[in-house]
Amino acid sequence: MTLISNMSLISKTNARVADFVHWGADAQGSTRPLGLMRIAIATIVFVRFANEVSLYQGASLSFVLLGLAFFGLTSMMLVGCMAQAACAGVALTLMTMHFYMGHISGYPGWASHHIYILIVSVSLLALSPCGRSFSWDRYRALAQARDARDIPPEYGDLWPQRLIALQLAALYFWAAVDKTNWSFLSGERLEQAFTWSYTGRALEPLISLGAILPVLAIVVVVVEYFLAFAIFVRRWQAFVLPIGLALHAAFYVLLPVNTYSATVMVLYLALLDPDAVHRFLDRIQGHGHSPHYL
């Protein structure tokens, strides 16, 4: 009986490993969510940095060159011109800004973890077939195609998209771990954030919420721990994903989180079934081609 039980356990374990590999390393599907993420993340990067690296801000030739690289590569990423190479270039540009100019040179705001998540996201997009949908690359391929067999499918390997999803889960988990201490759970850190944000403003009474602040702090930590795991349960996503989106919308309108919430909300595309997203986009455009043969 013990031998049979062990064999059954090994069989179940192997099945789980096979399912995980199929979900992760072997995953394939529509590239439309990747194309949408590429466009949205490029827009967020532009909004976050464009003013700060504009050429009129350049106090040195190296800063001007950084600005030129930023605008050129971000524009290419946005329109999907040599999409993967453009994403790689944007990732390297952001790394320079974050690690060298932010951490070493002390440029204000560029060392933030909000920038780090953009770097990781763009780097993973650079490894993905993000140019196969909604891109200049695809437009050129369609223009050059002589018949339907030459049209590249909006279909490819999705393991970078799975890594983006795992990154999102890790973000929630470690953010919750960072908040699992008395200074946050007591509401002290929230009170400090509200004091810094609202003193002298119309919503200054938020600072004096008193006992509500610890409740809000505990809710935030519980929700983040929950989201770290629940976002992968497909049958729960109909209510889990709106909870996460509502959390980040609240962060965005209540606290100065800049582009952080917008970035995370865009990354939710990595959690959706890519072929379901493809079919939905087909329906709202009024045609019903399959993701393999558009």
C-alpha positions as YAML, in Angstrom:
chain: A
units: angstrom
residues:
- id: 1
  name: MET
  ca: [0.00, 0.00, 0.00]
- id: 2
  name: THR
  ca: [2.84, 2.36, 0.85]
- id: 3
  name: LEU
  ca: [4.46, 1.74, -2.55]
- id: 4
  name: ILE
  ca: [1.16, 2.38, -4.33]
- id: 5
  name: SER
  ca: [0.64, 5.59, -2.35]
- id: 6
  name: ASN
  ca: [4.14, 6.80, -3.18]
- id: 7
  name: MET
  ca: [3.65, 6.05, -6.86]
- id: 8
  name: SER
  ca: [0.35, 7.89, -6.83]
- id: 9
  name: LEU
  ca: [2.00, 10.89, -5.17]
- id: 10
  name: ILE
  ca: [4.84, 10.87, -7.72]
- id: 11
  name: SER
  ca: [2.32, 10.66, -10.57]
- id: 12
  name: LYS
  ca: [0.36, 13.63, -9.22]
- id: 13
  name: THR
  ca: [3.56, 15.61, -8.71]
- id: 14
  name: ASN
  ca: [4.68, 14.89, -12.27]
- id: 15
  name: ALA
  ca: [1.29, 15.98, -13.57]
- id: 16
  name: ARG
  ca: [1.51, 19.25, -11.63]
- id: 17
  name: VAL
  ca: [5.03, 19.88, -12.95]
- id: 18
  name: ALA
  ca: [3.85, 19.16, -16.50]
- id: 19
  name: ASP
  ca: [0.92, 21.57, -16.05]
- id: 20
  name: PHE
  ca: [3.28, 24.28, -14.78]
- id: 21
  name: VAL
  ca: [5.68, 23.79, -17.69]
- id: 22
  name: HIS
  ca: [2.77, 23.94, -20.13]
- id: 23
  name: TRP
  ca: [1.56, 27.15, -18.46]
- id: 24
  name: GLY
  ca: [5.04, 28.66, -18.31]
- id: 25
  name: ALA
  ca: [8.00, 27.62, -20.47]
- id: 26
  name: ASP
  ca: [5.91, 25.94, -23.18]
- id: 27
  name: ALA
  ca: [3.08, 28.50, -23.25]
- id: 28
  name: GLN
  ca: [1.97, 29.77, -26.64]
- id: 29
  name: GLY
  ca: [-0.92, 31.95, -27.72]
- id: 30
  name: SER
  ca: [-2.03, 35.26, -29.12]
- id: 31
  name: THR
  ca: [0.46, 38.11, -28.95]
- id: 32
  name: ARG
  ca: [-2.17, 40.83, -28.75]
- id: 33
  name: PRO
  ca: [-1.90, 41.29, -24.94]
- id: 34
  name: LEU
  ca: [1.87, 41.71, -25.38]
- id: 35
  name: GLY
  ca: [1.29, 44.30, -28.11]
- id: 36
  name: LEU
  ca: [-1.12, 46.22, -25.90]
- id: 37
  name: MET
  ca: [1.32, 46.08, -22.97]
- id: 38
  name: ARG
  ca: [4.13, 47.34, -25.20]
- id: 39
  name: ILE
  ca: [2.10, 50.36, -26.29]
- id: 40
  name: ALA
  ca: [0.84, 51.16, -22.79]
- id: 41
  name: ILE
  ca: [4.21, 50.74, -21.06]
- id: 42
  name: ALA
  ca: [5.93, 52.91, -23.70]
- id: 43
  name: THR
  ca: [3.32, 55.59, -23.04]
- id: 44
  name: ILE
  ca: [3.87, 55.36, -19.28]
- id: 45
  name: VAL
  ca: [7.66, 55.58, -19.70]
- id: 46
  name: PHE
  ca: [7.21, 58.64, -21.91]
- id: 47
  name: VAL
  ca: [4.84, 60.35, -19.48]
- id: 48
  name: ARG
  ca: [7.14, 59.61, -16.52]
- id: 49
  name: PHE
  ca: [10.42, 60.82, -18.02]
- id: 50
  name: ALA
  ca: [9.86, 62.93, -21.15]
- id: 51
  name: ASN
  ca: [9.89, 66.27, -19.37]
- id: 52
  name: GLU
  ca: [12.94, 65.38, -17.27]
- id: 53
  name: VAL
  ca: [15.10, 64.27, -20.21]
- id: 54
  name: SER
  ca: [13.93, 66.89, -22.71]
- id: 55
  name: LEU
  ca: [16.84, 68.46, -24.55]
- id: 56
  name: TYR
  ca: [16.38, 71.86, -22.92]
- id: 57
  name: GLN
  ca: [17.08, 70.15, -19.56]
- id: 58
  name: GLY
  ca: [20.48, 68.90, -20.71]
- id: 59
  name: ALA
  ca: [23.30, 70.38, -18.62]
- id: 60
  name: SER
  ca: [25.90, 68.19, -20.36]
- id: 61
  name: LEU
  ca: [26.46, 66.49, -23.69]
- id: 62
  name: SER
  ca: [25.97, 63.05, -22.10]
- id: 63
  name: PHE
  ca: [22.55, 64.11, -20.77]
- id: 64
  name: VAL
  ca: [21.55, 65.39, -24.23]
- id: 65
  name: LEU
  ca: [22.61, 62.07, -25.76]
- id: 66
  name: LEU
  ca: [20.59, 60.24, -23.11]
- id: 67
  name: GLY
  ca: [17.57, 62.34, -24.04]
- id: 68
  name: LEU
  ca: [18.01, 61.64, -27.74]
- id: 69
  name: ALA
  ca: [18.29, 57.89, -27.07]
- id: 70
  name: PHE
  ca: [15.25, 58.02, -24.80]
- id: 71
  name: PHE
  ca: [12.97, 59.78, -27.27]
- id: 72
  name: GLY
  ca: [14.11, 57.74, -30.26]
- id: 73
  name: LEU
  ca: [13.86, 54.32, -28.60]
- id: 74
  name: THR
  ca: [10.63, 55.05, -26.73]
- id: 75
  name: SER
  ca: [8.98, 56.23, -29.96]
- id: 76
  name: MET
  ca: [10.10, 53.05, -31.72]
- id: 77
  name: MET
  ca: [8.75, 50.94, -28.87]
- id: 78
  name: LEU
  ca: [5.43, 52.79, -28.96]
- id: 79
  name: VAL
  ca: [4.80, 52.24, -32.68]
- id: 80
  name: GLY
  ca: [6.45, 48.81, -32.74]
- id: 81
  name: CYS
  ca: [9.28, 49.58, -35.16]
- id: 82
  name: MET
  ca: [11.86, 46.80, -34.61]
- id: 83
  name: ALA
  ca: [9.81, 46.24, -31.49]
- id: 84
  name: GLN
  ca: [11.98, 43.80, -29.56]
- id: 85
  name: ALA
  ca: [15.19, 45.74, -30.24]
- id: 86
  name: ALA
  ca: [13.44, 48.99, -29.31]
- id: 87
  name: CYS
  ca: [12.24, 47.49, -26.02]
- id: 88
  name: ALA
  ca: [15.76, 46.29, -25.28]
- id: 89
  name: GLY
  ca: [17.09, 49.79, -25.97]
- id: 90
  name: VAL
  ca: [14.47, 51.39, -23.70]
- id: 91
  name: ALA
  ca: [15.32, 48.85, -20.97]
- id: 92
  name: LEU
  ca: [19.03, 49.72, -21.18]
- id: 93
  name: THR
  ca: [18.22, 53.45, -21.14]
- id: 94
  name: LEU
  ca: [16.04, 53.03, -18.05]
- id: 95
  name: MET
  ca: [18.76, 50.93, -16.37]
- id: 96
  name: THR
  ca: [21.24, 53.76, -16.93]
- id: 97
  name: MET
  ca: [18.79, 56.27, -15.49]
- id: 98
  name: HIS
  ca: [17.83, 54.11, -12.51]
- id: 99
  name: PHE
  ca: [21.08, 52.46, -11.42]
- id: 100
  name: TYR
  ca: [23.70, 55.00, -12.47]
- id: 101
  name: MET
  ca: [21.96, 58.37, -12.42]
- id: 102
  name: GLY
  ca: [19.49, 57.41, -9.69]
- id: 103
  name: HIS
  ca: [21.52, 55.37, -7.21]
- id: 104
  name: ILE
  ca: [25.05, 56.62, -7.94]
- id: 105
  name: SER
  ca: [24.52, 60.20, -9.09]
- id: 106
  name: GLY
  ca: [21.51, 60.74, -6.84]
- id: 107
  name: TYR
  ca: [19.18, 62.14, -9.49]
- id: 108
  name: PRO
  ca: [15.88, 62.91, -7.67]
- id: 109
  name: GLY
  ca: [13.23, 60.19, -7.99]
- id: 110
  name: TRP
  ca: [15.12, 57.97, -10.41]
- id: 111
  name: ALA
  ca: [16.17, 55.41, -7.78]
- id: 112
  name: SER
  ca: [12.54, 54.60, -6.91]
- id: 113
  name: HIS
  ca: [11.20, 51.03, -7.04]
- id: 114
  name: HIS
  ca: [8.48, 52.49, -9.27]
- id: 115
  name: ILE
  ca: [11.18, 52.85, -11.94]
- id: 116
  name: TYR
  ca: [12.53, 49.37, -11.24]
- id: 117
  name: ILE
  ca: [9.22, 47.71, -12.11]
- id: 118
  name: LEU
  ca: [9.22, 49.59, -15.43]
- id: 119
  name: ILE
  ca: [12.74, 48.30, -16.14]
- id: 120
  name: VAL
  ca: [11.79, 44.68, -15.45]
- id: 121
  name: SER
  ca: [8.58, 44.95, -17.48]
- id: 122
  name: VAL
  ca: [10.28, 46.48, -20.52]
- id: 123
  name: SER
  ca: [13.13, 43.95, -20.30]
- id: 124
  name: LEU
  ca: [10.66, 41.06, -20.37]
- id: 125
  name: LEU
  ca: [8.78, 42.63, -23.26]
- id: 126
  name: ALA
  ca: [12.10, 42.75, -25.13]
- id: 127
  name: LEU
  ca: [12.27, 38.95, -24.84]
- id: 128
  name: SER
  ca: [8.71, 38.49, -26.10]
- id: 129
  name: PRO
  ca: [7.17, 38.58, -29.61]
- id: 130
  name: CYS
  ca: [5.54, 41.90, -28.73]
- id: 131
  name: GLY
  ca: [5.95, 43.23, -32.26]
- id: 132
  name: ARG
  ca: [3.66, 40.66, -33.84]
- id: 133
  name: SER
  ca: [0.55, 42.66, -32.91]
- id: 134
  name: PHE
  ca: [-0.37, 46.34, -33.16]
- id: 135
  name: SER
  ca: [2.98, 47.36, -34.61]
- id: 136
  name: TRP
  ca: [4.77, 48.90, -37.56]
- id: 137
  name: ASP
  ca: [6.59, 45.58, -37.88]
- id: 138
  name: ARG
  ca: [3.30, 43.80, -38.52]
- id: 139
  name: TYR
  ca: [2.12, 46.50, -40.93]
- id: 140
  name: ARG
  ca: [5.29, 46.05, -42.99]
- id: 141
  name: ALA
  ca: [4.90, 42.27, -42.94]
- id: 142
  name: LEU
  ca: [1.30, 42.57, -44.16]
- id: 143
  name: ALA
  ca: [2.32, 45.03, -46.88]
- id: 144
  name: GLN
  ca: [5.03, 42.70, -48.12]
- id: 145
  name: ALA
  ca: [2.94, 39.52, -47.98]
- id: 146
  name: ARG
  ca: [2.04, 38.16, -51.43]
- id: 147
  name: ASP
  ca: [-0.65, 35.78, -50.13]
- id: 148
  name: ALA
  ca: [-2.19, 34.58, -46.88]
- id: 149
  name: ARG
  ca: [0.63, 32.09, -46.27]
- id: 150
  name: ASP
  ca: [3.15, 34.95, -45.99]
- id: 151
  name: ILE
  ca: [1.17, 36.75, -43.27]
- id: 152
  name: PRO
  ca: [2.87, 36.18, -39.91]
- id: 153
  name: PRO
  ca: [0.43, 34.90, -37.29]
- id: 154
  name: GLU
  ca: [-0.32, 36.94, -34.19]
- id: 155
  name: TYR
  ca: [0.85, 33.96, -32.23]
- id: 156
  name: GLY
  ca: [4.03, 33.06, -30.37]
- id: 157
  name: ASP
  ca: [5.84, 31.94, -27.24]
- id: 158
  name: LEU
  ca: [4.38, 33.46, -24.10]
- id: 159
  name: TRP
  ca: [6.94, 32.54, -21.44]
- id: 160
  name: PRO
  ca: [7.99, 36.23, -21.05]
- id: 161
  name: GLN
  ca: [4.33, 37.09, -20.44]
- id: 162
  name: ARG
  ca: [4.22, 34.39, -17.75]
- id: 163
  name: LEU
  ca: [7.32, 35.92, -16.13]
- id: 164
  name: ILE
  ca: [5.54, 39.29, -16.09]
- id: 165
  name: ALA
  ca: [2.64, 37.62, -14.26]
- id: 166
  name: LEU
  ca: [5.04, 36.02, -11.75]
- id: 167
  name: GLN
  ca: [6.73, 39.40, -11.29]
- id: 168
  name: LEU
  ca: [3.34, 40.88, -10.43]
- id: 169
  name: ALA
  ca: [2.73, 38.17, -7.83]
- id: 170
  name: ALA
  ca: [6.20, 38.73, -6.33]
- id: 171
  name: LEU
  ca: [5.51, 42.45, -6.21]
- id: 172
  name: TYR
  ca: [2.34, 41.91, -4.18]
- id: 173
  name: PHE
  ca: [3.94, 39.35, -1.87]
- id: 174
  name: TRP
  ca: [7.03, 41.35, -0.98]
- id: 175
  name: ALA
  ca: [5.07, 44.60, -0.72]
- id: 176
  name: ALA
  ca: [2.87, 42.86, 1.86]
- id: 177
  name: VAL
  ca: [5.93, 41.47, 3.67]
- id: 178
  name: ASP
  ca: [7.41, 44.99, 3.81]
- id: 179
  name: LYS
  ca: [4.19, 46.25, 5.38]
- id: 180
  name: THR
  ca: [3.90, 43.42, 7.92]
- id: 181
  name: ASN
  ca: [5.24, 45.41, 10.85]
- id: 182
  name: TRP
  ca: [3.79, 47.49, 13.64]
- id: 183
  name: SER
  ca: [4.62, 50.88, 12.09]
- id: 184
  name: PHE
  ca: [2.41, 50.11, 9.09]
- id: 185
  name: LEU
  ca: [-0.30, 47.96, 10.69]
- id: 186
  name: SER
  ca: [-0.81, 50.57, 13.42]
- id: 187
  name: GLY
  ca: [-1.60, 53.15, 10.73]
- id: 188
  name: GLU
  ca: [1.49, 55.22, 11.52]
- id: 189
  name: ARG
  ca: [2.99, 55.00, 8.03]
- id: 190
  name: LEU
  ca: [-0.36, 55.77, 6.41]
- id: 191
  name: GLU
  ca: [-0.76, 58.79, 8.67]
- id: 192
  name: GLN
  ca: [2.69, 60.03, 7.65]
- id: 193
  name: ALA
  ca: [1.83, 59.59, 3.97]
- id: 194
  name: PHE
  ca: [-1.47, 61.45, 4.41]
- id: 195
  name: THR
  ca: [0.22, 64.22, 6.39]
- id: 196
  name: TRP
  ca: [2.81, 64.72, 3.66]
- id: 197
  name: SER
  ca: [0.19, 64.63, 0.90]
- id: 198
  name: TYR
  ca: [-2.77, 66.50, 2.38]
- id: 199
  name: THR
  ca: [-1.50, 69.13, 4.84]
- id: 200
  name: GLY
  ca: [-2.92, 72.47, 3.77]
- id: 201
  name: ARG
  ca: [-5.20, 70.91, 1.19]
- id: 202
  name: ALA
  ca: [-8.96, 70.37, 0.95]
- id: 203
  name: LEU
  ca: [-8.77, 66.74, 2.09]
- id: 204
  name: GLU
  ca: [-6.62, 67.47, 5.13]
- id: 205
  name: PRO
  ca: [-9.29, 65.89, 7.43]
- id: 206
  name: LEU
  ca: [-8.14, 62.50, 6.11]
- id: 207
  name: ILE
  ca: [-5.13, 62.91, 8.38]
- id: 208
  name: SER
  ca: [-7.37, 62.74, 11.44]
- id: 209
  name: LEU
  ca: [-9.22, 59.53, 10.54]
- id: 210
  name: GLY
  ca: [-7.92, 58.02, 13.79]
- id: 211
  name: ALA
  ca: [-8.95, 54.39, 14.28]
- id: 212
  name: ILE
  ca: [-9.82, 54.00, 10.61]
- id: 213
  name: LEU
  ca: [-6.15, 54.18, 9.57]
- id: 214
  name: PRO
  ca: [-5.12, 50.89, 11.25]
- id: 215
  name: VAL
  ca: [-8.14, 49.21, 9.65]
- id: 216
  name: LEU
  ca: [-7.15, 50.53, 6.22]
- id: 217
  name: ALA
  ca: [-3.56, 49.42, 6.76]
- id: 218
  name: ILE
  ca: [-4.60, 45.88, 7.71]
- id: 219
  name: VAL
  ca: [-6.99, 45.68, 4.73]
- id: 220
  name: VAL
  ca: [-4.19, 46.72, 2.35]
- id: 221
  name: VAL
  ca: [-1.79, 44.07, 3.70]
- id: 222
  name: VAL
  ca: [-4.43, 41.31, 3.64]
- id: 223
  name: VAL
  ca: [-5.46, 42.19, 0.08]
- id: 224
  name: GLU
  ca: [-1.85, 42.23, -1.13]
- id: 225
  name: TYR
  ca: [-1.12, 38.81, 0.39]
- id: 226
  name: PHE
  ca: [-4.36, 37.52, -1.15]
- id: 227
  name: LEU
  ca: [-3.61, 38.95, -4.60]
- id: 228
  name: ALA
  ca: [-0.11, 37.44, -4.64]
- id: 229
  name: PHE
  ca: [-1.70, 34.00, -5.02]
- id: 230
  name: ALA
  ca: [-5.32, 34.54, -6.09]
- id: 231
  name: ILE
  ca: [-4.47, 36.32, -9.36]
- id: 232
  name: PHE
  ca: [-3.45, 32.93, -10.82]
- id: 233
  name: VAL
  ca: [-6.71, 31.13, -9.99]
- id: 234
  name: ARG
  ca: [-8.60, 31.38, -13.27]
- id: 235
  name: ARG
  ca: [-12.07, 30.78, -11.81]
- id: 236
  name: TRP
  ca: [-11.53, 33.57, -9.27]
- id: 237
  name: GLN
  ca: [-10.24, 36.19, -11.69]
- id: 238
  name: ALA
  ca: [-13.68, 37.63, -12.40]
- id: 239
  name: PHE
  ca: [-13.74, 39.13, -8.91]
- id: 240
  name: VAL
  ca: [-10.04, 39.07, -7.93]
- id: 241
  name: LEU
  ca: [-8.80, 41.26, -10.78]
- id: 242
  name: PRO
  ca: [-11.38, 44.02, -10.14]
- id: 243
  name: ILE
  ca: [-10.30, 44.03, -6.48]
- id: 244
  name: GLY
  ca: [-6.69, 44.56, -7.53]
- id: 245
  name: LEU
  ca: [-7.61, 47.24, -10.05]
- id: 246
  name: ALA
  ca: [-9.72, 49.04, -7.43]
- id: 247
  name: LEU
  ca: [-6.80, 48.91, -4.97]
- id: 248
  name: HIS
  ca: [-4.45, 50.55, -7.45]
- id: 249
  name: ALA
  ca: [-7.05, 53.08, -8.54]
- id: 250
  name: ALA
  ca: [-7.41, 54.07, -4.87]
- id: 251
  name: PHE
  ca: [-3.61, 54.36, -4.51]
- id: 252
  name: TYR
  ca: [-3.49, 56.52, -7.64]
- id: 253
  name: VAL
  ca: [-6.13, 59.05, -6.57]
- id: 254
  name: LEU
  ca: [-5.24, 59.15, -2.85]
- id: 255
  name: LEU
  ca: [-1.43, 59.09, -2.81]
- id: 256
  name: PRO
  ca: [1.40, 60.48, -5.00]
- id: 257
  name: VAL
  ca: [2.39, 57.13, -6.51]
- id: 258
  name: ASN
  ca: [3.03, 58.68, -9.94]
- id: 259
  name: THR
  ca: [3.08, 56.01, -12.65]
- id: 260
  name: TYR
  ca: [3.33, 52.99, -10.32]
- id: 261
  name: SER
  ca: [-0.40, 52.18, -10.20]
- id: 262
  name: ALA
  ca: [-0.83, 52.73, -13.93]
- id: 263
  name: THR
  ca: [2.07, 50.34, -14.61]
- id: 264
  name: VAL
  ca: [0.66, 47.58, -12.42]
- id: 265
  name: MET
  ca: [-2.81, 47.96, -13.91]
- id: 266
  name: VAL
  ca: [-1.37, 47.54, -17.41]
- id: 267
  name: LEU
  ca: [0.51, 44.41, -16.30]
- id: 268
  name: TYR
  ca: [-2.85, 42.81, -15.45]
- id: 269
  name: LEU
  ca: [-3.05, 42.03, -19.17]
- id: 270
  name: ALA
  ca: [-0.43, 39.34, -18.49]
- id: 271
  name: LEU
  ca: [-2.92, 37.53, -16.25]
- id: 272
  name: LEU
  ca: [-5.64, 37.17, -18.87]
- id: 273
  name: ASP
  ca: [-6.07, 34.30, -21.29]
- id: 274
  name: PRO
  ca: [-4.34, 35.75, -24.39]
- id: 275
  name: ASP
  ca: [-6.60, 33.95, -26.86]
- id: 276
  name: ALA
  ca: [-9.69, 35.20, -24.99]
- id: 277
  name: VAL
  ca: [-8.32, 38.75, -25.27]
- id: 278
  name: HIS
  ca: [-7.75, 38.14, -28.98]
- id: 279
  name: ARG
  ca: [-11.32, 36.92, -29.51]
- id: 280
  name: PHE
  ca: [-12.72, 39.87, -27.54]
- id: 281
  name: LEU
  ca: [-10.79, 42.35, -29.69]
- id: 282
  name: ASP
  ca: [-12.04, 40.57, -32.81]
- id: 283
  name: ARG
  ca: [-15.63, 40.85, -31.61]
- id: 284
  name: ILE
  ca: [-15.44, 44.57, -30.86]
- id: 285
  name: GLN
  ca: [-13.88, 45.13, -34.30]
- id: 286
  name: GLY
  ca: [-16.64, 43.14, -35.98]
- id: 287
  name: HIS
  ca: [-14.72, 40.17, -37.33]
- id: 288
  name: GLY
  ca: [-14.02, 36.69, -36.03]
- id: 289
  name: HIS
  ca: [-10.67, 35.41, -37.27]
- id: 290
  name: SER
  ca: [-8.81, 32.97, -35.08]
- id: 291
  name: PRO
  ca: [-5.58, 34.11, -33.35]
- id: 292
  name: HIS
  ca: [-3.55, 31.74, -35.59]
- id: 293
  name: TYR
  ca: [-4.52, 33.07, -38.98]
- id: 294
  name: LEU
  ca: [-5.18, 36.80, -38.85]
...
